[in-house]
């Protein structure tokens, strides 16, 4: 009778536990509506004289699902990335793209600002701000 190598046995047990955990996650946790923000999109911020340009990576987010506002010294971006209809009720095998409500609060450099421009370009929200005073 041959004994099993302890390293092989440990790896086999670890893999079995991971598979069980993934199965349980798929079984009990499904993408659904959320009360608060579930994720934050990445941003880039550029300053050029009296203008600030903010790029927010939001592929798959319809422009009608976005809210942009200046609150105190922050730019607030809120919205929702819906799960595509074709995926509703489907079994999830991998979910790396965040869906649901999001919120990003970006601290602005000193000054008061107004929104110059807001547009979607290749999956990025581009926001232009102009400084209107200190």
JSON list of C-alpha atoms in Angstrom, two decimals:
[
{"chain": "A", "resi": 1, "resn": "UNK", "atom": "CA", "xyz": [0.00, 0.00, 0.00]},
{"chain": "A", "resi": 2, "resn": "UNK", "atom": "CA", "xyz": [1.44, 3.33, -1.11]},
{"chain": "A", "resi": 3, "resn": "UNK", "atom": "CA", "xyz": [1.12, 6.47, 1.11]},
{"chain": "A", "resi": 4, "resn": "UNK", "atom": "CA", "xyz": [0.23, 9.78, -0.49]},
{"chain": "A", "resi": 5, "resn": "UNK", "atom": "CA", "xyz": [2.74, 12.61, -0.67]},
{"chain": "A", "resi": 6, "resn": "UNK", "atom": "CA", "xyz": [1.76, 15.21, 2.00]},
{"chain": "A", "resi": 7, "resn": "UNK", "atom": "CA", "xyz": [2.28, 18.14, -0.43]},
{"chain": "A", "resi": 8, "resn": "UNK", "atom": "CA", "xyz": [-0.03, 16.60, -3.02]},
{"chain": "A", "resi": 9, "resn": "UNK", "atom": "CA", "xyz": [-2.63, 15.83, -0.38]},
{"chain": "A", "resi": 10, "resn": "UNK", "atom": "CA", "xyz": [-2.52, 19.41, 1.00]},
{"chain": "A", "resi": 11, "resn": "UNK", "atom": "CA", "xyz": [-2.88, 20.93, -2.47]},
{"chain": "A", "resi": 12, "resn": "UNK", "atom": "CA", "xyz": [-5.77, 18.63, -3.32]},
{"chain": "A", "resi": 13, "resn": "UNK", "atom": "CA", "xyz": [-7.56, 19.56, -0.08]},
{"chain": "A", "resi": 14, "resn": "UNK", "atom": "CA", "xyz": [-6.95, 23.29, -0.64]},
{"chain": "A", "resi": 15, "resn": "UNK", "atom": "CA", "xyz": [-8.31, 23.11, -4.19]},
{"chain": "A", "resi": 16, "resn": "UNK", "atom": "CA", "xyz": [-11.37, 21.18, -3.03]},
{"chain": "A", "resi": 17, "resn": "UNK", "atom": "CA", "xyz": [-12.06, 23.85, -0.39]},
{"chain": "A", "resi": 18, "resn": "UNK", "atom": "CA", "xyz": [-11.72, 26.65, -2.96]},
{"chain": "A", "resi": 19, "resn": "UNK", "atom": "CA", "xyz": [-14.13, 24.87, -5.30]},
{"chain": "A", "resi": 20, "resn": "UNK", "atom": "CA", "xyz": [-16.63, 24.46, -2.46]},
{"chain": "A", "resi": 21, "resn": "UNK", "atom": "CA", "xyz": [-16.30, 28.15, -1.55]},
{"chain": "A", "resi": 22, "resn": "UNK", "atom": "CA", "xyz": [-16.89, 29.22, -5.17]},
{"chain": "A", "resi": 23, "resn": "UNK", "atom": "CA", "xyz": [-19.92, 26.93, -5.43]},
{"chain": "A", "resi": 24, "resn": "UNK", "atom": "CA", "xyz": [-21.40, 28.39, -2.23]},
{"chain": "A", "resi": 25, "resn": "UNK", "atom": "CA", "xyz": [-20.74, 31.93, -3.41]},
{"chain": "A", "resi": 26, "resn": "UNK", "atom": "CA", "xyz": [-22.52, 31.26, -6.72]},
{"chain": "A", "resi": 27, "resn": "UNK", "atom": "CA", "xyz": [-25.38, 29.60, -4.90]},
{"chain": "A", "resi": 28, "resn": "UNK", "atom": "CA", "xyz": [-26.04, 32.22, -2.22]},
{"chain": "A", "resi": 29, "resn": "UNK", "atom": "CA", "xyz": [-24.71, 35.52, -3.56]},
{"chain": "A", "resi": 30, "resn": "UNK", "atom": "CA", "xyz": [-26.22, 36.97, -6.71]},
{"chain": "A", "resi": 31, "resn": "UNK", "atom": "CA", "xyz": [-25.86, 40.37, -8.29]},
{"chain": "A", "resi": 32, "resn": "UNK", "atom": "CA", "xyz": [-28.84, 42.45, -7.28]},
{"chain": "A", "resi": 33, "resn": "UNK", "atom": "CA", "xyz": [-29.91, 45.97, -6.42]},
{"chain": "A", "resi": 34, "resn": "UNK", "atom": "CA", "xyz": [-27.85, 47.63, -3.72]},
{"chain": "A", "resi": 35, "resn": "UNK", "atom": "CA", "xyz": [-28.81, 50.37, -1.28]},
{"chain": "A", "resi": 36, "resn": "UNK", "atom": "CA", "xyz": [-25.51, 52.27, -1.27]},
{"chain": "A", "resi": 37, "resn": "UNK", "atom": "CA", "xyz": [-22.50, 52.55, -3.52]},
{"chain": "A", "resi": 38, "resn": "UNK", "atom": "CA", "xyz": [-20.82, 49.22, -4.17]},
{"chain": "A", "resi": 39, "resn": "UNK", "atom": "CA", "xyz": [-17.72, 50.34, -6.05]},
{"chain": "A", "resi": 40, "resn": "UNK", "atom": "CA", "xyz": [-15.59, 53.37, -7.02]},
{"chain": "A", "resi": 41, "resn": "UNK", "atom": "CA", "xyz": [-14.45, 53.96, -10.60]},
{"chain": "A", "resi": 42, "resn": "UNK", "atom": "CA", "xyz": [-10.80, 54.95, -11.22]},
{"chain": "A", "resi": 43, "resn": "UNK", "atom": "CA", "xyz": [-10.12, 58.59, -12.13]},
{"chain": "A", "resi": 44, "resn": "UNK", "atom": "CA", "xyz": [-7.39, 60.77, -13.61]},
{"chain": "A", "resi": 45, "resn": "UNK", "atom": "CA", "xyz": [-7.21, 64.48, -12.75]},
{"chain": "A", "resi": 46, "resn": "UNK", "atom": "CA", "xyz": [-5.32, 67.05, -14.84]},
{"chain": "A", "resi": 47, "resn": "UNK", "atom": "CA", "xyz": [-4.86, 70.76, -14.17]},
{"chain": "A", "resi": 48, "resn": "UNK", "atom": "CA", "xyz": [-4.20, 73.20, -17.01]},
{"chain": "A", "resi": 49, "resn": "UNK", "atom": "CA", "xyz": [-4.21, 76.83, -15.89]},
{"chain": "A", "resi": 50, "resn": "UNK", "atom": "CA", "xyz": [-7.70, 77.64, -14.59]},
{"chain": "A", "resi": 51, "resn": "UNK", "atom": "CA", "xyz": [-9.16, 74.38, -15.88]},
{"chain": "A", "resi": 52, "resn": "UNK", "atom": "CA", "xyz": [-9.36, 70.92, -14.36]},
{"chain": "A", "resi": 53, "resn": "UNK", "atom": "CA", "xyz": [-10.04, 67.85, -16.49]},
{"chain": "A", "resi": 54, "resn": "UNK", "atom": "CA", "xyz": [-11.28, 64.67, -14.88]},
{"chain": "A", "resi": 55, "resn": "UNK", "atom": "CA", "xyz": [-11.45, 61.33, -16.70]},
{"chain": "A", "resi": 56, "resn": "UNK", "atom": "CA", "xyz": [-13.54, 58.62, -15.07]},
{"chain": "A", "resi": 57, "resn": "UNK", "atom": "CA", "xyz": [-13.37, 55.04, -16.40]},
{"chain": "A", "resi": 58, "resn": "UNK", "atom": "CA", "xyz": [-17.02, 54.00, -16.80]},
{"chain": "A", "resi": 59, "resn": "UNK", "atom": "CA", "xyz": [-17.33, 51.54, -19.69]},
{"chain": "A", "resi": 60, "resn": "UNK", "atom": "CA", "xyz": [-20.82, 50.14, -19.99]},
{"chain": "A", "resi": 61, "resn": "UNK", "atom": "CA", "xyz": [-22.45, 52.93, -17.97]},
{"chain": "A", "resi": 62, "resn": "UNK", "atom": "CA", "xyz": [-25.22, 54.70, -19.91]},
{"chain": "A", "resi": 63, "resn": "UNK", "atom": "CA", "xyz": [-24.93, 58.49, -19.75]},
{"chain": "A", "resi": 64, "resn": "UNK", "atom": "CA", "xyz": [-28.47, 58.68, -18.40]},
{"chain": "A", "resi": 65, "resn": "UNK", "atom": "CA", "xyz": [-27.36, 56.67, -15.35]},
{"chain": "A", "resi": 66, "resn": "UNK", "atom": "CA", "xyz": [-24.88, 59.37, -14.21]},
{"chain": "A", "resi": 67, "resn": "UNK", "atom": "CA", "xyz": [-25.12, 62.29, -11.79]},
{"chain": "A", "resi": 68, "resn": "UNK", "atom": "CA", "xyz": [-22.33, 64.86, -11.53]},
{"chain": "A", "resi": 69, "resn": "UNK", "atom": "CA", "xyz": [-22.28, 67.68, -8.98]},
{"chain": "A", "resi": 70, "resn": "UNK", "atom": "CA", "xyz": [-19.88, 69.96, -7.17]},
{"chain": "A", "resi": 71, "resn": "UNK", "atom": "CA", "xyz": [-20.39, 69.80, -3.39]},
{"chain": "A", "resi": 72, "resn": "UNK", "atom": "CA", "xyz": [-18.20, 71.99, -1.20]},
{"chain": "A", "resi": 73, "resn": "UNK", "atom": "CA", "xyz": [-14.64, 71.26, -2.37]},
{"chain": "A", "resi": 74, "resn": "UNK", "atom": "CA", "xyz": [-15.49, 67.92, -4.01]},
{"chain": "A", "resi": 75, "resn": "UNK", "atom": "CA", "xyz": [-16.68, 66.67, -7.36]},
{"chain": "A", "resi": 76, "resn": "UNK", "atom": "CA", "xyz": [-19.30, 64.00, -6.75]},
{"chain": "A", "resi": 77, "resn": "UNK", "atom": "CA", "xyz": [-19.97, 61.38, -9.43]},
{"chain": "A", "resi": 78, "resn": "UNK", "atom": "CA", "xyz": [-22.74, 58.84, -8.83]},
{"chain": "A", "resi": 79, "resn": "UNK", "atom": "CA", "xyz": [-24.46, 56.33, -11.01]},
{"chain": "A", "resi": 80, "resn": "UNK", "atom": "CA", "xyz": [-25.28, 52.77, -11.82]},
{"chain": "A", "resi": 81, "resn": "UNK", "atom": "CA", "xyz": [-23.79, 50.16, -14.14]},
{"chain": "A", "resi": 82, "resn": "UNK", "atom": "CA", "xyz": [-26.58, 47.66, -14.82]},
{"chain": "A", "resi": 83, "resn": "UNK", "atom": "CA", "xyz": [-25.91, 44.02, -15.47]},
{"chain": "A", "resi": 84, "resn": "UNK", "atom": "CA", "xyz": [-26.60, 43.35, -19.18]},
{"chain": "A", "resi": 85, "resn": "UNK", "atom": "CA", "xyz": [-30.08, 41.87, -19.74]},
{"chain": "A", "resi": 86, "resn": "UNK", "atom": "CA", "xyz": [-28.60, 38.77, -21.36]},
{"chain": "A", "resi": 87, "resn": "UNK", "atom": "CA", "xyz": [-26.83, 37.99, -18.06]},
{"chain": "A", "resi": 88, "resn": "UNK", "atom": "CA", "xyz": [-29.84, 38.35, -15.76]},
{"chain": "A", "resi": 89, "resn": "UNK", "atom": "CA", "xyz": [-30.55, 35.06, -14.03]},
{"chain": "A", "resi": 90, "resn": "UNK", "atom": "CA", "xyz": [-27.44, 33.44, -15.49]},
{"chain": "A", "resi": 91, "resn": "UNK", "atom": "CA", "xyz": [-24.99, 31.33, -13.49]},
{"chain": "A", "resi": 92, "resn": "UNK", "atom": "CA", "xyz": [-21.91, 33.42, -12.70]},
{"chain": "A", "resi": 93, "resn": "UNK", "atom": "CA", "xyz": [-18.62, 31.68, -13.40]},
{"chain": "A", "resi": 94, "resn": "UNK", "atom": "CA", "xyz": [-16.47, 34.81, -13.13]},
{"chain": "A", "resi": 95, "resn": "UNK", "atom": "CA", "xyz": [-17.40, 38.37, -12.14]},
{"chain": "A", "resi": 96, "resn": "UNK", "atom": "CA", "xyz": [-14.51, 40.83, -12.33]},
{"chain": "A", "resi": 97, "resn": "UNK", "atom": "CA", "xyz": [-16.31, 43.88, -13.74]},
{"chain": "A", "resi": 98, "resn": "UNK", "atom": "CA", "xyz": [-18.15, 45.78, -10.99]},
{"chain": "A", "resi": 99, "resn": "UNK", "atom": "CA", "xyz": [-21.90, 46.33, -11.43]},
{"chain": "A", "resi": 100, "resn": "UNK", "atom": "CA", "xyz": [-24.49, 48.23, -9.45]},
{"chain": "A", "resi": 101, "resn": "UNK", "atom": "CA", "xyz": [-24.38, 51.61, -7.73]},
{"chain": "A", "resi": 102, "resn": "UNK", "atom": "CA", "xyz": [-21.13, 53.53, -7.65]},
{"chain": "A", "resi": 103, "resn": "UNK", "atom": "CA", "xyz": [-19.96, 56.78, -6.15]},
{"chain": "A", "resi": 104, "resn": "UNK", "atom": "CA", "xyz": [-16.71, 58.66, -6.46]},
{"chain": "A", "resi": 105, "resn": "UNK", "atom": "CA", "xyz": [-15.93, 61.79, -4.47]},
{"chain": "A", "resi": 106, "resn": "UNK", "atom": "CA", "xyz": [-12.89, 63.69, -5.77]},
{"chain": "A", "resi": 107, "resn": "UNK", "atom": "CA", "xyz": [-11.26, 66.40, -3.68]},
{"chain": "A", "resi": 108, "resn": "UNK", "atom": "CA", "xyz": [-10.61, 69.48, -5.82]},
{"chain": "A", "resi": 109, "resn": "UNK", "atom": "CA", "xyz": [-7.67, 71.89, -5.54]},
{"chain": "A", "resi": 110, "resn": "UNK", "atom": "CA", "xyz": [-8.39, 75.17, -3.74]},
{"chain": "A", "resi": 111, "resn": "UNK", "atom": "CA", "xyz": [-10.89, 77.42, -5.46]},
{"chain": "A", "resi": 112, "resn": "UNK", "atom": "CA", "xyz": [-14.47, 77.54, -6.68]},
{"chain": "A", "resi": 113, "resn": "UNK", "atom": "CA", "xyz": [-15.38, 75.77, -9.90]},
{"chain": "A", "resi": 114, "resn": "UNK", "atom": "CA", "xyz": [-18.16, 75.45, -12.44]},
{"chain": "A", "resi": 115, "resn": "UNK", "atom": "CA", "xyz": [-18.71, 72.58, -14.84]},
{"chain": "A", "resi": 116, "resn": "UNK", "atom": "CA", "xyz": [-17.61, 73.51, -18.37]},
{"chain": "A", "resi": 117, "resn": "UNK", "atom": "CA", "xyz": [-18.16, 70.23, -20.14]},
{"chain": "A", "resi": 118, "resn": "UNK", "atom": "CA", "xyz": [-19.38, 66.71, -19.53]},
{"chain": "A", "resi": 119, "resn": "UNK", "atom": "CA", "xyz": [-19.30, 63.98, -22.16]},
{"chain": "A", "resi": 120, "resn": "UNK", "atom": "CA", "xyz": [-18.76, 60.25, -22.62]},
{"chain": "A", "resi": 121, "resn": "UNK", "atom": "CA", "xyz": [-15.80, 59.33, -24.83]},
{"chain": "A", "resi": 122, "resn": "UNK", "atom": "CA", "xyz": [-14.81, 55.69, -25.46]},
{"chain": "A", "resi": 123, "resn": "UNK", "atom": "CA", "xyz": [-16.17, 54.51, -22.11]},
{"chain": "A", "resi": 124, "resn": "UNK", "atom": "CA", "xyz": [-14.71, 57.41, -20.13]},
{"chain": "A", "resi": 125, "resn": "UNK", "atom": "CA", "xyz": [-16.67, 60.25, -18.59]},
{"chain": "A", "resi": 126, "resn": "UNK", "atom": "CA", "xyz": [-14.75, 63.46, -19.36]},
{"chain": "A", "resi": 127, "resn": "UNK", "atom": "CA", "xyz": [-15.53, 66.42, -17.12]},
{"chain": "A", "resi": 128, "resn": "UNK", "atom": "CA", "xyz": [-14.08, 69.88, -17.61]},
{"chain": "A", "resi": 129, "resn": "UNK", "atom": "CA", "xyz": [-14.16, 72.36, -14.72]},
{"chain": "A", "resi": 130, "resn": "UNK", "atom": "CA", "xyz": [-13.22, 76.06, -14.76]},
{"chain": "A", "resi": 131, "resn": "UNK", "atom": "CA", "xyz": [-11.91, 77.84, -11.67]},
{"chain": "A", "resi": 132, "resn": "UNK", "atom": "CA", "xyz": [-14.09, 80.91, -11.03]},
{"chain": "A", "resi": 133, "resn": "UNK", "atom": "CA", "xyz": [-12.41, 82.23, -7.90]},
{"chain": "A", "resi": 134, "resn": "UNK", "atom": "CA", "xyz": [-10.76, 81.37, -4.64]}
]
